[in-house]
Amino acid sequence: MTAKTFDVGTGAGGGTAMKILCEAGLQVCAVNSGPRTDPDKDYRQHRQVYDLKFRGYGNPLRLQGKAHQEPYSVEESEYSEGRDLFEHDVAYSNSPGTDWYWKRCKATGGKANFWGRSSARFGDIDFKAAELDGFGENWPVDYEEISPWFSKAERYMGVASTVQKRPSNPDGEYLPPLPFRCIDCIIQKGAEKIGVPYLPDRCAQLTVAHNGRPACHYCGNCSRGCDVGSFFSPTWFTIPQAEATKNLTLLTNALVRAVLVDEKGNARGVAYVDRTSRREIEVYAKVVVLAASCVETAHIMLNSKSRHWPAGIANSSGELGKNLCDHLYGNPGYGCLPQLLGQPPTPDNIADSTIAWMPRWQNLKNPREEKFIRGYSVYMGGGCGGFPGYYGQIDGFGSKFKRDIKRYYPATIGALIQAPSLPSPTNYVDIDPEKKDTFGIPQLRFHFRWGDNELLMWEHSKQVMIDLFKSMGAELWGADAEPTRPGTSLHETGVCRFGNDPKKFVTNKWAQGHDVSNLYICDASIFPSCTDKTTTMPIVAFTMRTCDYMLDNFKRGVHARA
Ligand SMILES: Cc1cc2nc3c(=O)[nH]c(=O)nc-3n(C[C@H](O)[C@H](O)[C@H](O)COP(=O)(O)OP(=O)(O)OC[C@H]3O[C@@H](n4cnc5c(N)ncnc54)[C@H](O)[C@@H]3O)c2cc1C
Ligand code: SF4
């Protein structure tokens, strides 16, 4: 098969790329690792756990015999285990001392079927962080250049929030915000007293009908997939729009192994393994777009070895797979608001995750005000959720225990820190020299440990929670003993970082390979550092910009048409 462009992955980045390229009239072949997502069959919302065979936990034997047996939290439950949406056939390795948790959704739409929708803009405080505090590399772009692309992405996706005028998260173009819950009003007052902002998050959830999709009906099941498409996901937005052009060929259950090269070392297509027949198939294109979700993009490129690229395609810099960054996650404080004990339940579970957050407030005026550089943000959750997760905190049994569960139901709260790690020479991915997966593809291997800077943020956030709980008159029951495992956040960055110098960066500022000009990358692997914000809206924005540049290159004849 020959196509003008080739798109590996159909998630937030790949889905956006194929929509834009198809709508521009290019013939696009999208190769997706797993099956097609079908919300009618794959999401089981609006059912109570007692309606489900395994009470929401899923069949305990479902991973028996699989190469990677670890279940994925939140998104992979009986509500969304559907027809084999998550990756358990392809194993990966952790080097000694590394405990990376690599959650992968192989179905079309990828993890963006189940994402948490937090969608803040990055700002110059992020792009020029290296200039401000002297650590690492600046991004090759500034806010003025990127801001119109953020607007375009927000207008397309539909992001609910308010104008806040804060330097760490510039304002955008928003739908009406999600309403605050009782807990948010109390937390906001407490936070004000200790000088910490508590504001509506930027949430890609449709508070009003938008872009042909209906307004949210607040069932609170978002992390299990939305059955009506009321938040941005490729399944409801980009994939049907690309298909409507009739310019899309979508290959499913096609696991890409490597990018193929021509006699000059340029990309000429990809080789994939058909999961059903287990045969390897080659497909050819004028341009290849990799959007397999950060570390998997690096995996494919590292496995794309040829006489031109003995260390992996487009890797003359030696930076491919390096600079792996992630968000340190963990709960620095949980407890309850006694003023809400015994109150009647309210519909607090309207967004399943984040309605409000504490955007970065540290090191804003002086980049070295704190013991750590950069900064972190915090999300607060609680109130009347789907399940009383606090049951373990309450003593007793029988009817008193049941009464207490009800009494505490509106009142419990907890925090989630989102702290960026710094690039480090010891944090990277490479190919495991010993191990191959069940399809014969050399496995990806992780090398990663939390660094001192993010651990200082973790300690700082625990003290903030002590102060906050005191100022709210709340009971602090505890904090996580350790941050969560690396990889948990799903916001990894850096392994194909972009920048102007071909000796130091894998792609140029347009996410086009420095070495291979017909290879583009449309995921967070190009981001040279992690910020206190999440990555998906920026992935969409940077992909829009990359595709615009690519189309211009087609027009100017840089890429020959098929
Ligand atoms: C529960 C949850 C909460 C989240 N919360 C947030 C949040 O609040 N805000 C935020 O910004 N982000 C959040 N995320 C992360 C967000 O989902 C990702 O940032 C986003 O999906 C990344 O987009 P992507 O296109 O790079 O990858 P994905 O959306 O994962 O798509 C990758 C695609 O590549 C395909 N693929 C992978 N490997 C191969 C291969 N070898 N061959 C062929 N195809 C391949 C996959 O099948 C998939 O289609 C959350 C994720 C989850 C699961
Ligand atoms: S709360 Fe809204 S966006 Fe989330 S699953 Fe329900 S309808 Fe969809």
XYZ file of C-alpha atoms and ligand atoms in Angstrom:
623
model
C 0.000 0.000 0.000
C 1.245 3.501 -0.761
C -0.100 6.565 0.995
C 0.979 10.176 0.964
C 1.350 10.217 4.732
C 1.533 7.563 7.294
C 0.262 8.092 10.798
C 1.294 5.734 13.580
C -1.191 5.982 16.438
C -4.697 7.436 16.591
C -4.663 9.013 20.074
C -4.608 12.691 21.016
C -1.654 13.449 18.726
C -2.114 10.910 15.914
C -5.879 11.452 15.730
C -5.402 15.214 15.394
C -2.734 14.760 12.706
C -4.847 12.435 10.587
C -7.908 14.692 10.815
C -5.938 17.743 9.674
C -4.068 15.941 6.901
C -7.174 14.150 5.595
C -9.145 17.397 5.610
C -6.324 19.025 3.645
C -6.829 16.386 0.936
C -3.908 14.032 1.664
C -4.420 10.285 1.496
C -3.570 9.101 5.015
C -2.982 5.580 6.203
C -3.295 5.364 10.005
C -1.784 2.310 11.653
C -3.137 1.465 15.072
C -1.743 -1.097 17.413
C -5.049 -2.537 18.694
C -8.729 -2.833 17.803
C -11.224 -0.134 16.935
C -12.913 1.442 19.989
C -16.679 1.153 19.824
C -18.355 3.098 22.680
C -21.572 1.067 22.328
C -19.730 -2.165 23.031
C -16.710 -1.021 25.018
C -18.088 1.378 27.614
C -20.487 0.082 30.249
C -21.569 3.265 31.881
C -24.709 4.133 33.780
C -24.557 0.781 35.478
C -23.983 0.177 39.150
C -21.237 -2.165 40.258
C -23.850 -4.705 41.329
C -25.042 -4.822 37.693
C -21.633 -6.031 36.576
C -20.570 -9.644 36.756
C -17.378 -8.985 38.713
C -18.697 -5.974 40.672
C -16.623 -3.538 38.640
C -13.269 -5.219 39.266
C -13.313 -7.266 36.058
C -12.636 -10.911 35.477
C -9.719 -11.846 37.766
C -8.535 -14.367 35.172
C -8.564 -11.976 32.241
C -4.801 -11.466 32.185
C -3.905 -15.102 32.643
C -1.252 -16.140 30.145
C -0.620 -12.548 29.005
C 2.963 -11.318 28.646
C 2.260 -8.227 30.764
C -0.112 -9.147 33.559
C -0.266 -5.955 35.563
C -3.752 -4.351 35.485
C -4.031 -0.606 34.890
C -5.730 1.498 37.544
C -8.850 3.667 37.002
C -9.202 3.383 33.248
C -9.051 -0.398 32.997
C -11.974 -1.722 34.989
C -15.003 -3.832 34.218
C -16.591 -0.647 32.874
C -14.074 -0.303 30.066
C -12.316 -3.627 29.650
C -14.490 -4.099 26.544
C -12.871 -6.071 23.801
C -9.243 -6.079 24.724
C -8.580 -2.335 24.668
C -5.458 -2.321 26.840
C -1.966 -3.541 26.040
C -1.016 -6.738 27.842
C 0.631 -8.694 25.014
C 3.729 -6.522 24.712
C 6.013 -6.715 27.729
C 8.674 -4.164 28.703
C 11.695 -4.187 31.011
C 12.758 -2.143 34.006
C 16.484 -1.871 34.770
C 17.524 -2.706 38.353
C 16.213 -0.015 40.723
C 13.545 1.180 38.244
C 9.849 0.566 38.817
C 8.228 2.246 35.804
C 4.481 1.570 35.434
C 3.735 1.705 31.699
C 0.008 1.871 31.072
C -0.988 1.556 27.429
C -4.310 1.642 25.639
C -3.843 -0.067 22.294
C -7.355 0.612 20.948
C -8.047 3.476 18.536
C -8.114 6.794 20.406
C -5.479 5.510 22.855
C -5.373 6.805 26.404
C -7.227 9.901 25.207
C -10.418 7.788 25.441
C -10.069 7.848 29.210
C -8.042 10.915 30.079
C -8.695 13.291 33.011
C -9.191 16.361 30.733
C -7.051 18.835 32.690
C -5.942 21.187 29.888
C -3.852 24.155 31.031
C -1.623 26.144 28.692
C 2.131 26.167 29.091
C 3.698 29.632 29.373
C 7.058 31.321 28.999
C 7.756 30.340 32.607
C 7.932 26.787 31.152
C 9.427 27.486 27.710
C 12.193 29.676 29.177
C 12.675 27.804 32.455
C 16.320 27.034 31.656
C 17.046 30.724 31.080
C 15.317 31.596 34.372
C 16.956 29.070 36.675
C 19.970 27.923 34.663
C 19.002 24.253 34.458
C 18.499 22.220 31.261
C 17.384 23.511 27.876
C 14.916 26.187 26.818
C 12.153 25.157 24.441
C 12.706 26.299 20.822
C 9.452 28.300 20.913
C 7.979 31.063 23.023
C 4.473 31.827 24.223
C 3.767 34.470 21.590
C 4.409 31.928 18.849
C 2.413 29.113 20.422
C -0.502 31.014 21.912
C -2.589 31.042 18.660
C -2.170 27.249 18.441
C -3.350 26.832 22.026
C -6.403 28.934 21.089
C -7.029 26.745 18.048
C -6.730 23.565 20.117
C -9.011 24.925 22.874
C -11.612 26.083 20.371
C -11.604 22.650 18.748
C -11.583 20.538 21.916
C -13.838 22.701 24.096
C -12.162 23.606 27.408
C -14.128 24.899 30.394
C -12.503 27.398 32.766
C -12.259 31.058 33.806
C -9.838 33.920 33.191
C -7.389 33.908 36.098
C -4.450 36.134 35.135
C -1.734 33.940 36.585
C 1.801 33.767 35.151
C 2.167 30.012 35.511
C -0.913 29.140 33.433
C -1.864 31.733 30.844
C -5.565 32.229 30.129
C -7.225 30.809 27.030
C -10.563 30.672 25.252
C -13.025 28.901 27.488
C -16.479 27.399 27.771
C -18.297 28.205 31.067
C -16.512 26.590 34.050
C -17.698 23.547 35.965
C -19.495 24.683 39.136
C -17.662 24.449 42.456
C -18.773 21.787 44.931
C -19.231 22.463 48.683
C -15.741 21.101 49.303
C -14.269 23.516 46.728
C -15.826 26.534 48.457
C -14.375 25.470 51.815
C -10.958 24.597 50.363
C -10.811 27.887 48.466
C -11.365 29.887 51.677
C -8.741 27.847 53.543
C -6.245 28.153 50.697
C -6.718 31.923 50.543
C -5.702 32.163 54.215
C -2.355 30.472 53.516
C -1.718 32.339 50.246
C -2.315 29.413 47.895
C -4.546 29.822 44.796
C -7.543 27.501 44.443
C -9.231 28.018 41.089
C -11.312 26.255 38.433
C -9.107 23.897 36.446
C -8.969 24.108 32.637
C -11.112 21.077 31.864
C -11.831 19.710 28.340
C -15.348 18.720 29.326
C -18.300 20.240 27.494
C -20.279 22.394 29.907
C -22.304 23.466 26.839
C -22.857 21.755 23.463
C -19.757 22.267 21.343
C -18.296 21.201 17.993
C -21.255 18.929 17.196
C -21.081 17.173 20.562
C -23.730 17.414 23.301
C -23.228 19.100 26.666
C -22.093 16.846 29.500
C -24.834 15.204 31.582
C -22.513 14.876 34.605
C -22.676 11.135 35.142
C -19.091 11.215 36.437
C -17.802 8.229 34.464
C -15.254 10.043 32.301
C -12.231 7.894 33.152
C -14.147 4.899 31.834
C -14.899 6.577 28.483
C -17.794 8.894 27.674
C -20.709 7.185 25.959
C -22.005 10.412 24.379
C -18.755 12.186 23.506
C -19.048 15.138 25.868
C -15.326 15.513 26.338
C -12.598 15.678 23.740
C -11.544 12.220 22.637
C -10.324 10.958 19.246
C -13.126 8.383 19.228
C -15.767 11.125 19.174
C -13.880 13.972 17.514
C -10.906 13.396 15.233
C -11.377 9.832 13.955
C -14.958 10.255 12.607
C -14.016 13.629 11.134
C -10.995 12.129 9.342
C -13.127 9.239 8.084
C -15.772 11.628 6.743
C -13.223 12.932 4.217
C -12.880 9.446 2.673
C -9.121 10.070 2.591
C -8.377 7.772 5.528
C -7.329 4.144 5.523
C -7.357 2.867 9.098
C -5.411 -0.318 9.854
C -6.203 -1.889 13.224
C -4.429 -4.583 15.245
C -1.273 -3.438 13.457
C 1.687 -3.103 15.823
C 4.388 -0.974 14.227
C 7.876 -2.369 14.731
C 10.034 0.071 12.803
C 10.230 2.935 10.322
C 11.598 1.744 6.967
C 14.222 3.796 5.157
C 15.211 4.296 1.506
C 18.690 4.291 0.022
C 19.313 7.816 1.358
C 18.183 7.015 4.902
C 14.859 8.867 4.567
C 11.620 7.342 5.799
C 9.765 5.297 3.188
C 7.052 3.676 5.327
C 6.694 1.378 8.303
C 6.853 -2.333 9.080
C 4.103 -3.622 11.343
C 3.094 -6.964 12.810
C -0.488 -7.990 12.145
C -1.591 -9.205 15.588
C -3.986 -11.775 14.168
C -1.773 -13.514 11.601
C 1.473 -12.507 13.393
C 2.904 -11.738 9.951
C 5.069 -8.689 9.331
C 3.742 -6.347 6.658
C 5.373 -3.295 5.052
C 3.473 -0.193 3.941
C 4.986 2.776 2.123
C 4.441 6.533 2.254
C 6.053 9.855 1.373
C 5.926 11.098 4.958
C 5.759 9.218 8.252
C 4.152 10.746 11.369
C 4.953 8.997 14.644
C 2.400 9.519 17.431
C 2.572 6.295 19.398
C 2.638 8.159 22.732
C 6.045 9.394 23.811
C 8.057 6.397 24.988
C 6.550 4.076 22.361
C 7.559 6.540 19.635
C 11.128 6.360 20.943
C 10.818 2.540 21.080
C 9.867 2.377 17.379
C 12.665 4.783 16.427
C 15.299 2.948 18.482
C 14.196 -0.287 16.805
C 14.492 1.367 13.362
C 18.127 0.449 12.813
C 19.706 0.470 9.378
C 23.097 1.042 7.846
C 22.227 4.771 7.832
C 20.973 4.780 11.396
C 22.824 2.156 13.446
C 21.627 3.696 16.747
C 18.017 4.181 15.642
C 16.464 6.419 13.000
C 17.178 10.160 13.162
C 19.500 9.663 16.123
C 22.742 11.307 15.030
C 22.489 13.453 18.180
C 22.449 10.359 20.408
C 19.569 11.994 22.323
C 16.851 9.550 21.213
C 15.405 7.894 24.334
C 17.234 10.288 26.679
C 15.835 13.068 28.941
C 12.852 11.017 30.109
C 10.761 13.156 32.461
C 7.510 12.458 34.292
C 5.152 13.915 36.851
C 5.686 12.741 40.408
C 2.220 11.900 41.728
C 1.140 11.143 45.275
C -1.322 12.151 47.957
C 0.367 14.636 50.332
C -2.680 14.995 52.599
C -6.108 13.468 53.128
C -8.764 13.732 55.787
C -12.199 15.210 56.310
C -14.082 18.473 56.680
C -16.023 18.129 59.959
C -18.360 20.966 58.926
C -19.809 18.641 56.246
C -20.209 15.522 58.423
C -23.729 14.113 58.246
C -24.856 16.610 55.594
C -27.185 15.268 52.874
C -25.291 13.966 49.841
C -24.802 16.337 46.878
C -23.926 15.383 43.261
C -20.190 16.016 43.641
C -19.009 13.352 41.236
C -19.763 15.520 38.213
C -16.445 15.287 36.508
C -14.915 12.149 37.944
C -11.675 13.967 38.575
C -10.686 17.552 38.545
C -12.955 20.566 38.844
C -10.579 22.843 40.684
C -6.854 22.876 41.320
C -4.019 24.782 42.906
C -2.015 26.019 39.942
C 1.712 26.475 40.563
C 2.337 29.228 43.074
C 5.982 28.555 43.942
C 9.048 30.312 42.456
C 6.934 32.712 40.411
C 8.736 35.957 41.195
C 12.144 34.516 41.922
C 13.027 31.181 40.276
C 15.083 30.188 43.322
C 12.797 31.297 46.131
C 12.211 27.722 47.329
C 14.674 24.904 48.045
C 13.658 23.425 44.677
C 13.547 24.973 41.200
C 10.418 25.159 38.958
C 7.127 24.316 40.679
C 4.226 21.943 41.127
C 0.430 22.040 41.127
C -2.124 20.202 43.286
C -5.568 18.767 42.502
C -8.062 18.269 45.323
C -10.731 15.572 45.224
C -13.422 14.398 47.586
C -17.054 14.895 48.482
C -19.761 12.480 47.416
C -17.986 10.199 44.967
C -19.013 6.932 43.350
C -17.443 4.745 46.043
C -16.573 5.535 49.696
C -12.849 4.983 49.292
C -12.298 6.241 52.854
C -13.843 3.076 54.381
C -10.390 1.900 55.529
C -10.000 5.028 57.663
C -13.114 4.317 59.713
C -13.115 1.858 62.603
C -15.950 -0.426 63.594
C -18.386 -2.819 61.981
C -22.092 -3.511 61.564
C -24.753 -0.822 61.598
C -22.554 1.771 63.328
C -19.947 1.318 60.616
C -22.623 1.803 57.921
C -23.917 4.929 59.664
C -20.392 6.349 59.856
C -19.770 5.651 56.168
C -22.884 7.713 55.370
C -21.927 10.446 57.827
C -18.485 10.876 56.296
C -19.733 10.557 52.693
C -19.907 14.305 51.841
C -16.941 15.259 54.019
C -13.758 13.468 52.955
C -11.071 15.187 50.868
C -7.664 14.298 49.464
C -4.906 15.877 47.390
C -2.827 14.875 44.358
C 0.508 16.553 43.730
C 1.707 16.992 40.145
C 5.423 17.710 40.345
C 7.653 17.712 37.249
C 10.885 15.745 37.305
C 13.990 17.369 35.837
C 15.879 15.815 32.918
C 18.702 13.635 34.222
C 21.361 11.568 32.426
C 20.249 8.560 34.490
C 16.602 8.749 33.332
C 16.113 7.312 29.843
C 14.783 4.432 27.751
C 16.749 2.056 25.568
C 16.286 -1.330 23.914
C 16.692 -4.350 26.169
C 19.567 -6.271 24.562
C 18.283 -9.604 25.881
C 14.502 -9.582 25.638
C 11.991 -9.671 22.804
C 8.216 -9.488 23.107
C 5.838 -12.184 21.972
C 5.878 -10.750 18.413
C 9.675 -10.934 18.251
C 10.155 -7.161 18.699
C 13.038 -6.093 20.996
C 11.539 -4.754 24.233
C 11.773 -1.235 25.574
C 13.704 -0.850 28.833
C 13.199 1.959 31.374
C 15.865 3.562 33.579
C 14.265 6.038 35.971
C 14.352 7.279 39.550
C 12.824 10.327 41.160
C 15.393 13.097 41.644
C 16.054 15.361 44.606
C 14.216 18.348 43.110
C 10.861 16.595 42.744
C 11.278 14.883 46.121
C 11.762 18.314 47.715
C 8.490 19.393 46.090
C 6.822 16.289 47.518
C 8.002 17.177 51.055
C 6.958 20.811 50.535
C 3.438 19.761 49.476
C 2.994 17.714 52.660
C 3.720 20.811 54.765
C 1.303 22.846 52.621
C -1.401 20.267 53.342
C -0.729 20.479 57.093
C -1.201 24.275 56.866
C -4.234 24.008 54.589
C -6.076 21.454 56.736
C -5.442 23.638 59.777
C -6.711 26.774 58.046
C -9.894 24.953 56.930
C -10.536 23.527 60.382
C -10.209 20.090 58.793
C -8.996 16.780 60.222
C -5.775 15.584 58.570
C -5.759 11.787 58.639
C -2.469 11.237 56.835
C -0.439 11.376 53.645
C 0.984 8.746 51.310
C 4.231 7.343 52.691
C 5.796 7.424 49.211
C 4.999 9.079 45.899
C 3.384 6.796 43.310
C 5.445 4.720 40.914
C 7.065 6.576 38.009
C 4.850 6.351 34.907
C 1.598 6.562 36.864
C 0.776 10.098 35.708
C 0.940 9.211 31.974
C 2.525 12.598 31.291
C 6.000 11.463 30.322
C 8.051 13.742 28.038
C 11.457 14.297 26.519
C 12.670 11.178 24.709
C 12.700 12.808 21.217
C 13.192 16.377 22.385
C 12.927 19.269 19.923
C 15.356 22.136 19.570
C 17.379 24.072 17.060
C 20.766 22.373 17.342
C 20.850 19.031 15.450
C 23.722 17.914 17.690
C 21.574 18.188 20.826
C 18.002 17.562 19.692
C 16.183 14.851 17.759
C 13.775 17.124 15.862
C 13.657 20.757 14.858
C 11.173 23.252 16.345
C 8.467 21.918 13.995
C 8.868 18.339 15.298
C 10.450 17.313 11.999
C 13.470 15.005 12.255
C 16.748 16.955 12.014
C 18.270 13.981 10.226
C 15.197 12.682 8.399
C 13.096 15.480 6.973
C 10.076 13.325 6.066
C 9.671 12.013 9.623
C 7.485 14.047 12.019
C 6.571 13.441 15.655
C 3.174 14.329 17.120
C 3.282 13.465 20.812
C 4.851 14.621 24.083
C 8.203 12.985 23.328
C 9.285 16.267 21.704
C 8.735 18.348 24.870
C 12.250 18.900 26.289
C 11.042 19.248 29.865
C 8.054 18.520 32.022
C 6.032 21.365 33.535
C 3.518 21.517 36.393
C 0.777 21.150 33.750
C -0.558 18.119 31.866
C 0.386 17.399 28.262
C -2.660 16.522 26.128
C -3.992 19.934 25.055
C -0.401 21.018 24.243
C 0.060 17.768 22.230
C -3.026 18.721 20.179
C -1.814 22.327 19.759
C 1.745 21.392 18.744
C 0.373 18.703 16.377
C -1.836 21.300 14.665
C 1.214 23.495 14.191
C 3.389 20.630 12.928
C 0.732 19.576 10.404
C 0.386 23.151 9.175
C 4.136 23.249 8.573
C 4.094 19.824 6.921
C 1.281 20.854 4.556
C 3.298 23.907 3.656
C 6.241 21.622 2.894
C 3.989 19.572 0.612
C 2.904 22.760 -1.155
C 6.494 23.920 -1.565
C 7.486 20.539 -2.974
C 9.775 19.624 -0.053
C 7.839 16.370 0.199
C 7.032 14.831 -3.169
C 3.407 13.803 -3.597
C 2.667 10.110 -3.995
C -6.987 7.954 33.472
C -6.179 8.957 32.723
C -6.172 10.299 33.116
C -5.459 11.245 32.387
N -5.568 12.566 32.729
C -5.036 13.522 31.935
C -5.320 14.901 32.161
O -6.081 15.283 33.044
N -4.754 15.798 31.323
C -3.916 15.436 30.324
O -3.417 16.323 29.615
N -3.624 14.138 30.091
C -4.174 13.170 30.865
N -3.930 11.841 30.608
C -2.907 11.498 29.607
C -3.440 11.531 28.191
O -4.317 10.481 27.981
C -2.260 11.448 27.240
O -1.443 12.597 27.437
C -2.666 11.464 25.782
O -3.598 10.471 25.492
C -1.412 11.257 24.951
O -1.748 11.290 23.594
P -0.920 10.402 22.579
O -1.556 10.576 21.236
O 0.504 10.714 22.720
O -1.117 8.900 23.127
P -2.411 8.004 23.181
O -3.620 8.840 23.312
O -2.173 6.952 24.201
O -2.432 7.316 21.759
C -1.374 6.487 21.318
C -1.822 5.750 20.089
O -0.729 5.069 19.502
C -1.079 3.733 19.235
N 0.152 2.938 19.277
C 0.991 2.808 20.326
N 2.023 2.026 19.988
C 1.844 1.669 18.703
C 2.584 0.864 17.793
N 3.753 0.302 18.127
N 2.060 0.659 16.551
C 0.886 1.237 16.178
N 0.170 2.037 17.004
C 0.647 2.246 18.243
C -2.104 3.376 20.278
O -2.904 2.307 19.873
C -2.887 4.692 20.368
O -3.845 4.781 19.343
C -4.645 10.851 31.291
C -4.643 9.509 30.888
C -5.410 8.576 31.570
C -5.435 7.156 31.079
S -19.552 13.286 33.218
Fe -20.001 14.204 31.201
S -18.099 14.003 30.013
Fe -17.951 12.608 31.799
S -18.685 10.624 31.031
Fe -20.483 11.664 31.933
S -21.428 12.786 30.200
Fe -19.356 12.191 29.554
